[in-house]
PDB file of C-alpha atoms in Angstrom:
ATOM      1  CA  UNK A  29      16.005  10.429  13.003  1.00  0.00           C
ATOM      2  CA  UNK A  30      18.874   9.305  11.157  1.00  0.00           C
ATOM      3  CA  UNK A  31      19.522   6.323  13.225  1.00  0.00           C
ATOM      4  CA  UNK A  32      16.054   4.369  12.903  1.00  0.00           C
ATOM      5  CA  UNK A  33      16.295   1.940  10.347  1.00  0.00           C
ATOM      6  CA  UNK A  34      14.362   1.304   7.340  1.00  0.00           C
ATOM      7  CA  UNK A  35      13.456  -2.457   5.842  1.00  0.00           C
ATOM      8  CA  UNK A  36      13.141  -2.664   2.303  1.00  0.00           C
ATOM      9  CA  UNK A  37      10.660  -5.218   1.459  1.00  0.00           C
ATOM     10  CA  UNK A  38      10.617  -6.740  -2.249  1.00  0.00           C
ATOM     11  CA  UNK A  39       9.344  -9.630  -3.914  1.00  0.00           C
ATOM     12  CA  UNK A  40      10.788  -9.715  -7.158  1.00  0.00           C
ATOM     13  CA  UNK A  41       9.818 -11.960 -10.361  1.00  0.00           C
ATOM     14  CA  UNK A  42      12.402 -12.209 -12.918  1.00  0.00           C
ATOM     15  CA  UNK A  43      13.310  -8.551 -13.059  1.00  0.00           C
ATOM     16  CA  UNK A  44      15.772  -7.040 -14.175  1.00  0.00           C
ATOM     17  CA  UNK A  45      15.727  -4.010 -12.557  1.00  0.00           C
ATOM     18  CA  UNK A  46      15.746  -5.047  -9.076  1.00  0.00           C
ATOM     19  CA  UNK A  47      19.884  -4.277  -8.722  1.00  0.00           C
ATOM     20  CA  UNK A  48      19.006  -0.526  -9.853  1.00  0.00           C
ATOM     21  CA  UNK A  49      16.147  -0.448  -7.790  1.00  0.00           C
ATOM     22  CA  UNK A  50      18.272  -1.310  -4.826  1.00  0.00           C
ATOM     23  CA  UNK A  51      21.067   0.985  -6.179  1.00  0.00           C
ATOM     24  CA  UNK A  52      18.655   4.115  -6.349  1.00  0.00           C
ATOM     25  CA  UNK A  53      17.470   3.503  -2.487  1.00  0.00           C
ATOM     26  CA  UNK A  54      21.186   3.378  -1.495  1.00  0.00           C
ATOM     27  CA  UNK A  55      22.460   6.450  -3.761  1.00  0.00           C
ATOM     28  CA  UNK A  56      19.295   8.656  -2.762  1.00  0.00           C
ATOM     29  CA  UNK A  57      18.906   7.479   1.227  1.00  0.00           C
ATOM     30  CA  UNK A  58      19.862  10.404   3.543  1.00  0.00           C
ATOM     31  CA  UNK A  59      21.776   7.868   5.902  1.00  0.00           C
ATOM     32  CA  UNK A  60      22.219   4.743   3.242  1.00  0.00           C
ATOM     33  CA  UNK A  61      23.185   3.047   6.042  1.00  0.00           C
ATOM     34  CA  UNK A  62      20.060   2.217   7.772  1.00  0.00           C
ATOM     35  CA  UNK A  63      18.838   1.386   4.584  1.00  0.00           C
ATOM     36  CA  UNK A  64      18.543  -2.651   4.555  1.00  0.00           C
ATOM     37  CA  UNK A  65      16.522  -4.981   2.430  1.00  0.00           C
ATOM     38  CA  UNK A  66      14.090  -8.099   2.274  1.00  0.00           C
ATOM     39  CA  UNK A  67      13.941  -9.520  -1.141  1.00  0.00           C
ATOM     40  CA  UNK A  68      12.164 -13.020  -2.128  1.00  0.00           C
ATOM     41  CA  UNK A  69      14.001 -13.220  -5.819  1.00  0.00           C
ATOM     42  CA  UNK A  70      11.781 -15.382  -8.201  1.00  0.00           C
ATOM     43  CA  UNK A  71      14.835 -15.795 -10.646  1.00  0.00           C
ATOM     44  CA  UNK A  72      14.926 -16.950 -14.437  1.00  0.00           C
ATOM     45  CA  UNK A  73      18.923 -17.698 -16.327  1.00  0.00           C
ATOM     46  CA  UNK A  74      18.218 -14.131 -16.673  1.00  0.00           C
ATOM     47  CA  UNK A  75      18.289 -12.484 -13.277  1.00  0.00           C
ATOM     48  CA  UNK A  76      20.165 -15.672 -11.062  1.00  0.00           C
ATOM     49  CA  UNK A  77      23.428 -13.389 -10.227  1.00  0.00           C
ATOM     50  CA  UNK A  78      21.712 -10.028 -10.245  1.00  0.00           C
ATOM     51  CA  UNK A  79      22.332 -10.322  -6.686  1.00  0.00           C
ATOM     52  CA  UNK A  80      26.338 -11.109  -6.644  1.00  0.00           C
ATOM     53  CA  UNK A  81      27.573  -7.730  -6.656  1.00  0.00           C
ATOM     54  CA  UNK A  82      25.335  -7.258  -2.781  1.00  0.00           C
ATOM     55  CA  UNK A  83      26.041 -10.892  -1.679  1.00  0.00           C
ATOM     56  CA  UNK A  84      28.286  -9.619   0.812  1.00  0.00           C
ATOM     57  CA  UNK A  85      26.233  -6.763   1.793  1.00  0.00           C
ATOM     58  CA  UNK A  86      24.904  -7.360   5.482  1.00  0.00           C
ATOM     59  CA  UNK A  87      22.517  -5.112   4.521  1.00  0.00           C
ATOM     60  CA  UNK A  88      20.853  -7.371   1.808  1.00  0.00           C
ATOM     61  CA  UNK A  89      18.567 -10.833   3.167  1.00  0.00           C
ATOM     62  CA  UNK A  90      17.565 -12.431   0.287  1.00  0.00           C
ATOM     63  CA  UNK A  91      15.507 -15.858  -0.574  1.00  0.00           C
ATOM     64  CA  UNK A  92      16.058 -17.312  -4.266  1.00  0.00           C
ATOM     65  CA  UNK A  93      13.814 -19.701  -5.776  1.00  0.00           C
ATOM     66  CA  UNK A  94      13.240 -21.111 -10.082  1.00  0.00           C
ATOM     67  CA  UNK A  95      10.806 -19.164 -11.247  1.00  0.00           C
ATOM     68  CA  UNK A  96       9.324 -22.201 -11.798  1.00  0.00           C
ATOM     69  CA  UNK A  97       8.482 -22.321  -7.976  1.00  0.00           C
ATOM     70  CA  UNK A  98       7.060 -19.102  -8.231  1.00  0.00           C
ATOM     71  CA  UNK A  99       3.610 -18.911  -5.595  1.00  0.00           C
ATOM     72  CA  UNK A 100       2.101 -15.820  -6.235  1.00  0.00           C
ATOM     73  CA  UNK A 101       2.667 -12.195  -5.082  1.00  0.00           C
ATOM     74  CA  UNK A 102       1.067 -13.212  -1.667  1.00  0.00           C
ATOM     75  CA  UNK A 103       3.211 -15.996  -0.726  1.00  0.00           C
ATOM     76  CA  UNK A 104       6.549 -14.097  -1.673  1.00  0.00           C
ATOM     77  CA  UNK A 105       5.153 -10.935   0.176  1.00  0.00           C
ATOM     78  CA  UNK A 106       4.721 -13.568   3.576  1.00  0.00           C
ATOM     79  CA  UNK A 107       8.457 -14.283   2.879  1.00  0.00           C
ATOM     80  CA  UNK A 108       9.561 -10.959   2.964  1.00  0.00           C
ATOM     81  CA  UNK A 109       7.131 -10.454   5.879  1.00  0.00           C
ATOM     82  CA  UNK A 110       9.170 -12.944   8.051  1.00  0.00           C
ATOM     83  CA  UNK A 111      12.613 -11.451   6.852  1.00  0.00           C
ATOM     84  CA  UNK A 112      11.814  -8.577   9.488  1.00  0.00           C
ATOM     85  CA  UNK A 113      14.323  -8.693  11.975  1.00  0.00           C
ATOM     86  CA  UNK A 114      13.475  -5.694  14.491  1.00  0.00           C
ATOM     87  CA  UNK A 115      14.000  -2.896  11.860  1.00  0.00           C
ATOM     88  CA  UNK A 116      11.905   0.674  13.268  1.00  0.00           C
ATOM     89  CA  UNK A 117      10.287   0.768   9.774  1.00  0.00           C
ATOM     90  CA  UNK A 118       9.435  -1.033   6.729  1.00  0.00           C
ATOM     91  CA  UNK A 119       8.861   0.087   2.966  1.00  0.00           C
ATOM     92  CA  UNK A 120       6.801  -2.236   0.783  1.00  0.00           C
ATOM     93  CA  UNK A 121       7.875  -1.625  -2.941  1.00  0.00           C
ATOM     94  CA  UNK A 122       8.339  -3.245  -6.317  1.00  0.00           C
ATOM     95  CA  UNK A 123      11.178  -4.348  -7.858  1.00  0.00           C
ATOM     96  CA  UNK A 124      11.352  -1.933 -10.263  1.00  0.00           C
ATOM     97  CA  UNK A 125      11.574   1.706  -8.576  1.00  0.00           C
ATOM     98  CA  UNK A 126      13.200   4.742  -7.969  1.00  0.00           C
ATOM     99  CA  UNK A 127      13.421   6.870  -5.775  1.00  0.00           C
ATOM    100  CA  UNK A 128      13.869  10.669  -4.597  1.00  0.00           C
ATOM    101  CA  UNK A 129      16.632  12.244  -2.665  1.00  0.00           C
ATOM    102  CA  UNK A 130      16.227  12.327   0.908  1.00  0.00           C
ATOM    103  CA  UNK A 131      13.132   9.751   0.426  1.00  0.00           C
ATOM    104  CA  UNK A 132      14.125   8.094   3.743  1.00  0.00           C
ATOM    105  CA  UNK A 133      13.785  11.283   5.866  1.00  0.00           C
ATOM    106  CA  UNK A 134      10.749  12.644   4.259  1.00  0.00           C
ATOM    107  CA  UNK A 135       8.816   8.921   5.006  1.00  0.00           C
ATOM    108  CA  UNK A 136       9.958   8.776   8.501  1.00  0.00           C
ATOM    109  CA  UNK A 137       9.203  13.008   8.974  1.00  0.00           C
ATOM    110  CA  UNK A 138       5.321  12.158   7.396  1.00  0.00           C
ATOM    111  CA  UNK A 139       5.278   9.023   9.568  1.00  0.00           C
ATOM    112  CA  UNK A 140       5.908  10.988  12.951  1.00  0.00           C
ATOM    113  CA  UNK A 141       3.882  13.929  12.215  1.00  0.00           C
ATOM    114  CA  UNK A 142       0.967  12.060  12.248  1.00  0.00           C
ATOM    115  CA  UNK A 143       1.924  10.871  15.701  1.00  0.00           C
ATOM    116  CA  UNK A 144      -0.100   7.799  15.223  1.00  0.00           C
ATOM    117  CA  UNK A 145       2.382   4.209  15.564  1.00  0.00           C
ATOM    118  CA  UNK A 146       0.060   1.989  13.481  1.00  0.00           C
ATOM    119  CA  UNK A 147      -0.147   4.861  10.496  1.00  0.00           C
ATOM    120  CA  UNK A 148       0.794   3.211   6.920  1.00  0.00           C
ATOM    121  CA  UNK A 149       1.659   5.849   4.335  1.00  0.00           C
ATOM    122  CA  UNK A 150       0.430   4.967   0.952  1.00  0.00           C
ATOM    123  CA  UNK A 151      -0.307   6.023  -2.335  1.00  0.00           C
ATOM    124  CA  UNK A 152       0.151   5.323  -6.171  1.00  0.00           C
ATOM    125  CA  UNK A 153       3.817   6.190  -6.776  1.00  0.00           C
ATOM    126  CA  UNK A 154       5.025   8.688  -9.539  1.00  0.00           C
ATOM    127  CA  UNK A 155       6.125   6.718 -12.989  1.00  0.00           C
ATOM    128  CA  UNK A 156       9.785   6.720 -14.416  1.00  0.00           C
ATOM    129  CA  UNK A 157      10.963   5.680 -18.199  1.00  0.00           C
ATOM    130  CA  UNK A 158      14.052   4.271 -18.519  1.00  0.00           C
ATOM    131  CA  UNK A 159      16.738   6.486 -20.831  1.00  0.00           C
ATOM    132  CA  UNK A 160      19.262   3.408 -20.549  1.00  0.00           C
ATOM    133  CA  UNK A 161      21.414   1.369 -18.965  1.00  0.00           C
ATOM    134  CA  UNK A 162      22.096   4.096 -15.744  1.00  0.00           C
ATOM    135  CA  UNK A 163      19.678   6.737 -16.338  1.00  0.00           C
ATOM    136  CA  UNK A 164      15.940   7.226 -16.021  1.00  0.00           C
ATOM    137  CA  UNK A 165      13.385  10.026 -15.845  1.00  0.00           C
ATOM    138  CA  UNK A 166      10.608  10.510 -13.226  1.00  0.00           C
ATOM    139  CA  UNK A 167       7.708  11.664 -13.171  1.00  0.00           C
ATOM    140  CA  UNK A 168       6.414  13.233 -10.089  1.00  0.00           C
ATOM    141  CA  UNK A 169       3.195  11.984  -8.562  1.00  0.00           C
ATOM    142  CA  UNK A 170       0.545  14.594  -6.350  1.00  0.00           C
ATOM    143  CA  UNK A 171      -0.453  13.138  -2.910  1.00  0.00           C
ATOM    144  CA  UNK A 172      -3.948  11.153  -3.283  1.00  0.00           C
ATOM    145  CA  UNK A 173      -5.832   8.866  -2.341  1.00  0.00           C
ATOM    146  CA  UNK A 174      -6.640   5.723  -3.814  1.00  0.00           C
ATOM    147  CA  UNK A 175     -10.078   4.907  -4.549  1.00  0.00           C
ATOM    148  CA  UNK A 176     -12.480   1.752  -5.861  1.00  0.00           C
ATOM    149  CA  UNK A 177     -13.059   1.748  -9.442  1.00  0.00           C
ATOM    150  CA  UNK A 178     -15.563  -1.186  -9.844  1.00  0.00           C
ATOM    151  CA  UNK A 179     -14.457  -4.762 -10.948  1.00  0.00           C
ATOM    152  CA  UNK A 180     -13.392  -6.521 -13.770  1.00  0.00           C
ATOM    153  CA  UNK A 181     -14.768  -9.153 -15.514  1.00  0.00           C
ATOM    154  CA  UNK A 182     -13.857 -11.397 -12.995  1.00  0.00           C
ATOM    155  CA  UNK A 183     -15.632  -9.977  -9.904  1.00  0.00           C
ATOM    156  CA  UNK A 184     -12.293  -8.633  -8.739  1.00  0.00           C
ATOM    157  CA  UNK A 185     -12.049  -5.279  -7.582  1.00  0.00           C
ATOM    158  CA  UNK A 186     -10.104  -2.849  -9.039  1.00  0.00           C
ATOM    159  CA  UNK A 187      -8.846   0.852  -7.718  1.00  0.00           C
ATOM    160  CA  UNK A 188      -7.014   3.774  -9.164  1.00  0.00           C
ATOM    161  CA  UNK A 189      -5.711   6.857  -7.819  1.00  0.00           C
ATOM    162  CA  UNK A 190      -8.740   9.981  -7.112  1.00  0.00           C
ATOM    163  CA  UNK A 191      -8.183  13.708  -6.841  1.00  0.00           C
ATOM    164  CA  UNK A 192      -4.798  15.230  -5.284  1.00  0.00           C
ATOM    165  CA  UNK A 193      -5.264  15.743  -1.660  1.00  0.00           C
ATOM    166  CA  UNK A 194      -2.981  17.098   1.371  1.00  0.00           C
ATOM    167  CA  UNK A 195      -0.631  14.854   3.052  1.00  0.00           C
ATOM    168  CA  UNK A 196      -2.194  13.348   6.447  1.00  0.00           C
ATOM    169  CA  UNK A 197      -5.652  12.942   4.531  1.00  0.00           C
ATOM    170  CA  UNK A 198      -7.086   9.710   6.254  1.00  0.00           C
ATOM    171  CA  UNK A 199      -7.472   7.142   3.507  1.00  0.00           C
ATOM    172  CA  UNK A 200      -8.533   3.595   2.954  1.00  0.00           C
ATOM    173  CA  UNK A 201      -7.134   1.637   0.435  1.00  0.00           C
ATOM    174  CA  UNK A 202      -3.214   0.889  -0.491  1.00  0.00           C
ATOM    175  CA  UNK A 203      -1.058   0.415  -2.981  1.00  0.00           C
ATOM    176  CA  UNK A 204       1.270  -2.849  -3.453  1.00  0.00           C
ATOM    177  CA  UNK A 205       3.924  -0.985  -4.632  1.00  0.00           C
ATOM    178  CA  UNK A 206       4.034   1.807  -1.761  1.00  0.00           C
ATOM    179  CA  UNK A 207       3.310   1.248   2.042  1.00  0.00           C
ATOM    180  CA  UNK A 208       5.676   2.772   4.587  1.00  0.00           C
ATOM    181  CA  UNK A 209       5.067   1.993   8.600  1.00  0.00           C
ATOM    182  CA  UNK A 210       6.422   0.689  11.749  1.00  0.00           C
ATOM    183  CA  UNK A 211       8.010  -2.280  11.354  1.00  0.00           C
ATOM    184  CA  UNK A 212       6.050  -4.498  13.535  1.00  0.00           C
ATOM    185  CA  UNK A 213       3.502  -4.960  11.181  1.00  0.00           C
ATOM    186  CA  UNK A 214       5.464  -7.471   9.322  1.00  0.00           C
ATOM    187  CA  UNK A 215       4.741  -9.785  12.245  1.00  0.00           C
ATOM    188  CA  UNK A 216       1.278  -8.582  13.411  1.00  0.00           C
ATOM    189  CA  UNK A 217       0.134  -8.447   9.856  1.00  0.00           C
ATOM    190  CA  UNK A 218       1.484 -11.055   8.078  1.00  0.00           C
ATOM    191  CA  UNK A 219       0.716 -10.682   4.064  1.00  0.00           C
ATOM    192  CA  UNK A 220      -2.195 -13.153   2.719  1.00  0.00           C
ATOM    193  CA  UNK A 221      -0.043 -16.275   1.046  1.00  0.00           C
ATOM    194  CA  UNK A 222      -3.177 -16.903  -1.675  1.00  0.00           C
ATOM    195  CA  UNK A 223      -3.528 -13.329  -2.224  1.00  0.00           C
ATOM    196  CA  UNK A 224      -2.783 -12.711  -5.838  1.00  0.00           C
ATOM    197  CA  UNK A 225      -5.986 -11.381  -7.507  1.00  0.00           C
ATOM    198  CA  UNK A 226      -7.295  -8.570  -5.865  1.00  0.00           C
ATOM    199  CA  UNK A 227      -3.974  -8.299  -3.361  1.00  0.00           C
ATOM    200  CA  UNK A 228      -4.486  -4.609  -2.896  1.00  0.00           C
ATOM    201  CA  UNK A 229      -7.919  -4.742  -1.638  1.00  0.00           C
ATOM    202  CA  UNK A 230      -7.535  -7.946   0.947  1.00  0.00           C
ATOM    203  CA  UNK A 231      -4.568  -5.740   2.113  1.00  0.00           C
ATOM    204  CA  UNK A 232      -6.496  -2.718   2.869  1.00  0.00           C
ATOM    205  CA  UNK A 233      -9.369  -4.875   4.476  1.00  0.00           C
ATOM    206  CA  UNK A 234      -6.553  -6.941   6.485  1.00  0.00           C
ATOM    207  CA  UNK A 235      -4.746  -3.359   7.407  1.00  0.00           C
ATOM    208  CA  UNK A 236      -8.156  -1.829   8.668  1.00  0.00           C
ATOM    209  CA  UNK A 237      -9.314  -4.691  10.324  1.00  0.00           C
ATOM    210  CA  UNK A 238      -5.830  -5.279  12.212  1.00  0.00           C
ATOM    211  CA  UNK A 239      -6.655  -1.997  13.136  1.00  0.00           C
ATOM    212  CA  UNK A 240      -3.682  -0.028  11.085  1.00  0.00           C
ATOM    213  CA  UNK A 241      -4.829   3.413   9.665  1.00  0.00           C
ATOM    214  CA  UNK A 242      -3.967   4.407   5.787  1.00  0.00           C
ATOM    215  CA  UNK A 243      -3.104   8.348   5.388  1.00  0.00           C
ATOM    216  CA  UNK A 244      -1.737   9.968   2.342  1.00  0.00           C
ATOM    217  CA  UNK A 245       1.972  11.192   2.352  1.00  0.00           C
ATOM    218  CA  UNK A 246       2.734  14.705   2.167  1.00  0.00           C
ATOM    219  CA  UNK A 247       4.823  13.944  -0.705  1.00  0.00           C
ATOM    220  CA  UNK A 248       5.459  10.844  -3.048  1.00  0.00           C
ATOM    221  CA  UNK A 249       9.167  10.296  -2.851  1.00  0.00           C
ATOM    222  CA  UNK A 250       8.715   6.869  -4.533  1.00  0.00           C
ATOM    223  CA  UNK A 251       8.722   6.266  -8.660  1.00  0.00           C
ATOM    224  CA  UNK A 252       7.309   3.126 -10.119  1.00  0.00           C
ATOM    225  CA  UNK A 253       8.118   1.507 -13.782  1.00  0.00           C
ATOM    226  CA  UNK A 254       4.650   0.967 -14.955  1.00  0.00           C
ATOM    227  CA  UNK A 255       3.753  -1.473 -17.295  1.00  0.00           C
ATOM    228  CA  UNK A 256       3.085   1.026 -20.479  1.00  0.00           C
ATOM    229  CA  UNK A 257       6.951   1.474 -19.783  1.00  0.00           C
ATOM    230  CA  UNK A 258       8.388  -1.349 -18.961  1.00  0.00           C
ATOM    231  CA  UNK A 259      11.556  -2.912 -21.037  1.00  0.00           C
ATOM    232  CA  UNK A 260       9.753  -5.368 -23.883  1.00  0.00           C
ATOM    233  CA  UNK A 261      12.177  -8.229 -22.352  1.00  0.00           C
ATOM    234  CA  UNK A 262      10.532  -8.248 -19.448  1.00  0.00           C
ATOM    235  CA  UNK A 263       8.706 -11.167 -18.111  1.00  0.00           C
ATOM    236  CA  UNK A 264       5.313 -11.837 -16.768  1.00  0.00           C
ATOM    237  CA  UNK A 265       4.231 -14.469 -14.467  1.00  0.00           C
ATOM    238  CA  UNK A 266       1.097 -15.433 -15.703  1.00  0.00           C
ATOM    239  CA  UNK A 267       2.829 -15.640 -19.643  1.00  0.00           C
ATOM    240  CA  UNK A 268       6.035 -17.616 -18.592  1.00  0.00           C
ATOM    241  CA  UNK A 269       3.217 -19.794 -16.764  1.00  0.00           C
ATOM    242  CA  UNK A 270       1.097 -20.094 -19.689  1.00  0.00           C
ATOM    243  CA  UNK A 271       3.692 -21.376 -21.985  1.00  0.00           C
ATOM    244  CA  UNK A 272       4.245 -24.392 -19.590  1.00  0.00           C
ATOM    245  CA  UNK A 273       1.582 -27.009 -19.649  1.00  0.00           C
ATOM    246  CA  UNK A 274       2.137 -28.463 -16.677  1.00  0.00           C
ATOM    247  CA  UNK A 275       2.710 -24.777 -14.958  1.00  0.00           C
ATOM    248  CA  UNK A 276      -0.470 -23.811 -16.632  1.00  0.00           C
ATOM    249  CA  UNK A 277      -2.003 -26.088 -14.421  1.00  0.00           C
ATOM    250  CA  UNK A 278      -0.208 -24.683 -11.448  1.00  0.00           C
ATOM    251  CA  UNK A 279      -1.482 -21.116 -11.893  1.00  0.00           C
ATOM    252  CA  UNK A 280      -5.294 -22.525 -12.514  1.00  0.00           C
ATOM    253  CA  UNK A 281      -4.984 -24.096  -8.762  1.00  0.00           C
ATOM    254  CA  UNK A 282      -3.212 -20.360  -8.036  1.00  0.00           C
ATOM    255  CA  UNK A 283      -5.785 -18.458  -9.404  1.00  0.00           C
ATOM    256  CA  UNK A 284      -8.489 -20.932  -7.932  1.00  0.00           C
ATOM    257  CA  UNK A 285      -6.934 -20.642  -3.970  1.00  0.00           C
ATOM    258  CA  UNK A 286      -6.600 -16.418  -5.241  1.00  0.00           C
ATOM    259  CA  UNK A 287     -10.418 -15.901  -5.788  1.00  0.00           C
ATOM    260  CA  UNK A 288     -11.428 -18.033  -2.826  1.00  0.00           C
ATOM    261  CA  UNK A 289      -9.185 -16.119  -0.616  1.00  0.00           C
ATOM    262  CA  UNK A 290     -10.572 -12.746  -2.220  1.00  0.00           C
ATOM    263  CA  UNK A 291     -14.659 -13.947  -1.701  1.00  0.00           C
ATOM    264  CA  UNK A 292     -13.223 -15.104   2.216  1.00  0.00           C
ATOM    265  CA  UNK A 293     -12.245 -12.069   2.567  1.00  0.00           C
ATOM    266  CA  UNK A 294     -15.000  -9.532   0.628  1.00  0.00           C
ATOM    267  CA  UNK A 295     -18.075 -11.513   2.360  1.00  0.00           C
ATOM    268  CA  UNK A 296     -17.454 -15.125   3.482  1.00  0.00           C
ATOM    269  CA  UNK A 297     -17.117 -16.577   6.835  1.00  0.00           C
ATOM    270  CA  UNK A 298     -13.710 -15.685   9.281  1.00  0.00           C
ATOM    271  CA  UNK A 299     -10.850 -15.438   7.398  1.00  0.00           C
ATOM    272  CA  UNK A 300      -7.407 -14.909   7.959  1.00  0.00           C
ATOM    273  CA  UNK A 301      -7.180 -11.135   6.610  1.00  0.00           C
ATOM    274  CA  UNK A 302      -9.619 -10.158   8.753  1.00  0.00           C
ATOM    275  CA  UNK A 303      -8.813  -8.964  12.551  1.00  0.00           C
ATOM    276  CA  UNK A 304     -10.522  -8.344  15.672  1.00  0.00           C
ATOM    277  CA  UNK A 305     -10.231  -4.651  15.609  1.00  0.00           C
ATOM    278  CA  UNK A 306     -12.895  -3.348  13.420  1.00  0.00           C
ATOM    279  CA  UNK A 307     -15.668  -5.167  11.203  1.00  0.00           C
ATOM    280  CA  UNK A 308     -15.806  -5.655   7.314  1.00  0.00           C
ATOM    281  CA  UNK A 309     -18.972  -4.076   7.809  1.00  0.00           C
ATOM    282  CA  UNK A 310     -17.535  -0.676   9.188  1.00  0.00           C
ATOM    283  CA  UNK A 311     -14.739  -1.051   6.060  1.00  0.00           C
ATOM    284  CA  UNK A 312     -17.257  -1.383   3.413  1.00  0.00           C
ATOM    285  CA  UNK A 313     -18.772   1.943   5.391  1.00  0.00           C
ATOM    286  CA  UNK A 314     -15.746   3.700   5.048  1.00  0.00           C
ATOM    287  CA  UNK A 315     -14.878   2.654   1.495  1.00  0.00           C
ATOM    288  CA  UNK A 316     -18.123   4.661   0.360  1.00  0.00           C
ATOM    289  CA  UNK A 317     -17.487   7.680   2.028  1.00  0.00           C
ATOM    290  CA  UNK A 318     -14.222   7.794   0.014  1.00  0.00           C
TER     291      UNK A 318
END
């Protein structure tokens, strides 16, 4: 086990906790070493060196942009996508997480004891407050499943995470901040480059579709900053956007492209996110019986 190798995949806006989050994967890894990382860095004056002190790491690929050239969650997701270069596995996370010791081995031990190659292991992760500048405190989060919680105002859907459940439970729906599984879907899957609003849910439908199957870890060795905790200097995309008015008018056409991809994909004709494997039909079928 301890040779198959793990990619990191990251899309990071302005935050500055992306150097810890990489830090805590390294310091907590079983074999650090197979430990490597994909990161599209969205960077402000704040966060453009964060970076320097893993420059030299052959471990680290990174792609810098201005924040000002900042797509959407979708597009940098695609970006990280086509960073893959043959890794066994691949870890979708945020840029601001922690996680547990051993994490590596427990993912790839839940991932072969379901003996099932196009398995993606997903929940909410457990939370984390930040103490200071090199200490933090999780919180640990119960295996679940995610489930639909209705929509917002908007029409787009929105999901939280349901009861605690054993690890292996089938499941449906993912989070964007926690999917583990072979590597090869970064290249049979590409991520959705207009999917911003509603991400989570034309990633599920794409996954099921594609013919990938959700299940629930056995344990949640991943810890997420949540936005209740998050550092008051941190930024937001759609508020550094809005206090541009000519970048306002770039996240209008963002948000415009966003929703169309989202009704493509919920009920309008063939769209990219959805694959020849199984119907939307059968996915809506499923999503009720959750």
């Amino acid at each position: 086990m301890s040779d198959r190798s793990i990619l990191v995949r990251i899309a990071s806006y302005r935050d500055p906790e992306l150097a810890r989050t990489i830090a805590s994967a390294w310091e907590t890894a079983s074999n650090p070493k197979r430990v490597k990382f994909a990161i599209v860095q969205q960077a402000g004056p704040e966060t453009v060196d964060q970076l320097s002190i893993v420059s030299k790491d052959s471990r680290v690929s990174s792609f810098q942009v201005d924040w000002t050239l900042a797509r959407g969650i979708g597009w940098a997701r695609r970006l990280t996508d086509r960073m893959w270069q043959g890794e066994d596995f691949t870890l979708q996370i945020d840029a601001h997480t922690r996680f547990a010791q051993g994490w590596d081995d427990a993912l790839i031990g839940d991932f072969e004891s379901l003996a099932d190659d196009r398995a993606v292991l997903s929940c909410y992760p457990g939370r984390f407050v930040i103490n200071d500048e090199s200490t933090a405190t999780l919180y640990q989060a119960s295996p679940h499943k995610i489930v639909a919680a209705g929509e917002d105002e908007a029409g787009v859907p929105r999901q939280t995470g349901g009861e605690p459940c054993p690890g292996g439970t089938p499941a449906l729906l993912v989070a964007g901040g926690f999917q583990f599984s072979a590597g090869t879907i970064c290249s049979e899957v590409e991520q959705i480059r207009d999917a911003s609003l509603g991400d989570e849910f034309i990633r599920a439908m794409q996954l099921f579709t594609h013919g990938w199957n959700v299940y629930v870890p056995n344990a949640v060795p991943i810890f997420h900053l949540y936005q209740q905790d998050a550092p008051v200097r941190a930024h937001s995309y759609s508020a550094d956007f809005r206090s541009d008015p000519k970048l306002v008018r770039v996240m209008q056409k963002l948000r415009m492209r966003s929703m169309e991809a989202l009704n493509q994909t919920r009920e309008g004709t063939q769209h990219a996110a959805i694959g020849p494997v199984r119907s939307r039909e059968n996915f809506y079928s499923r999503l009720q019986l959750i």
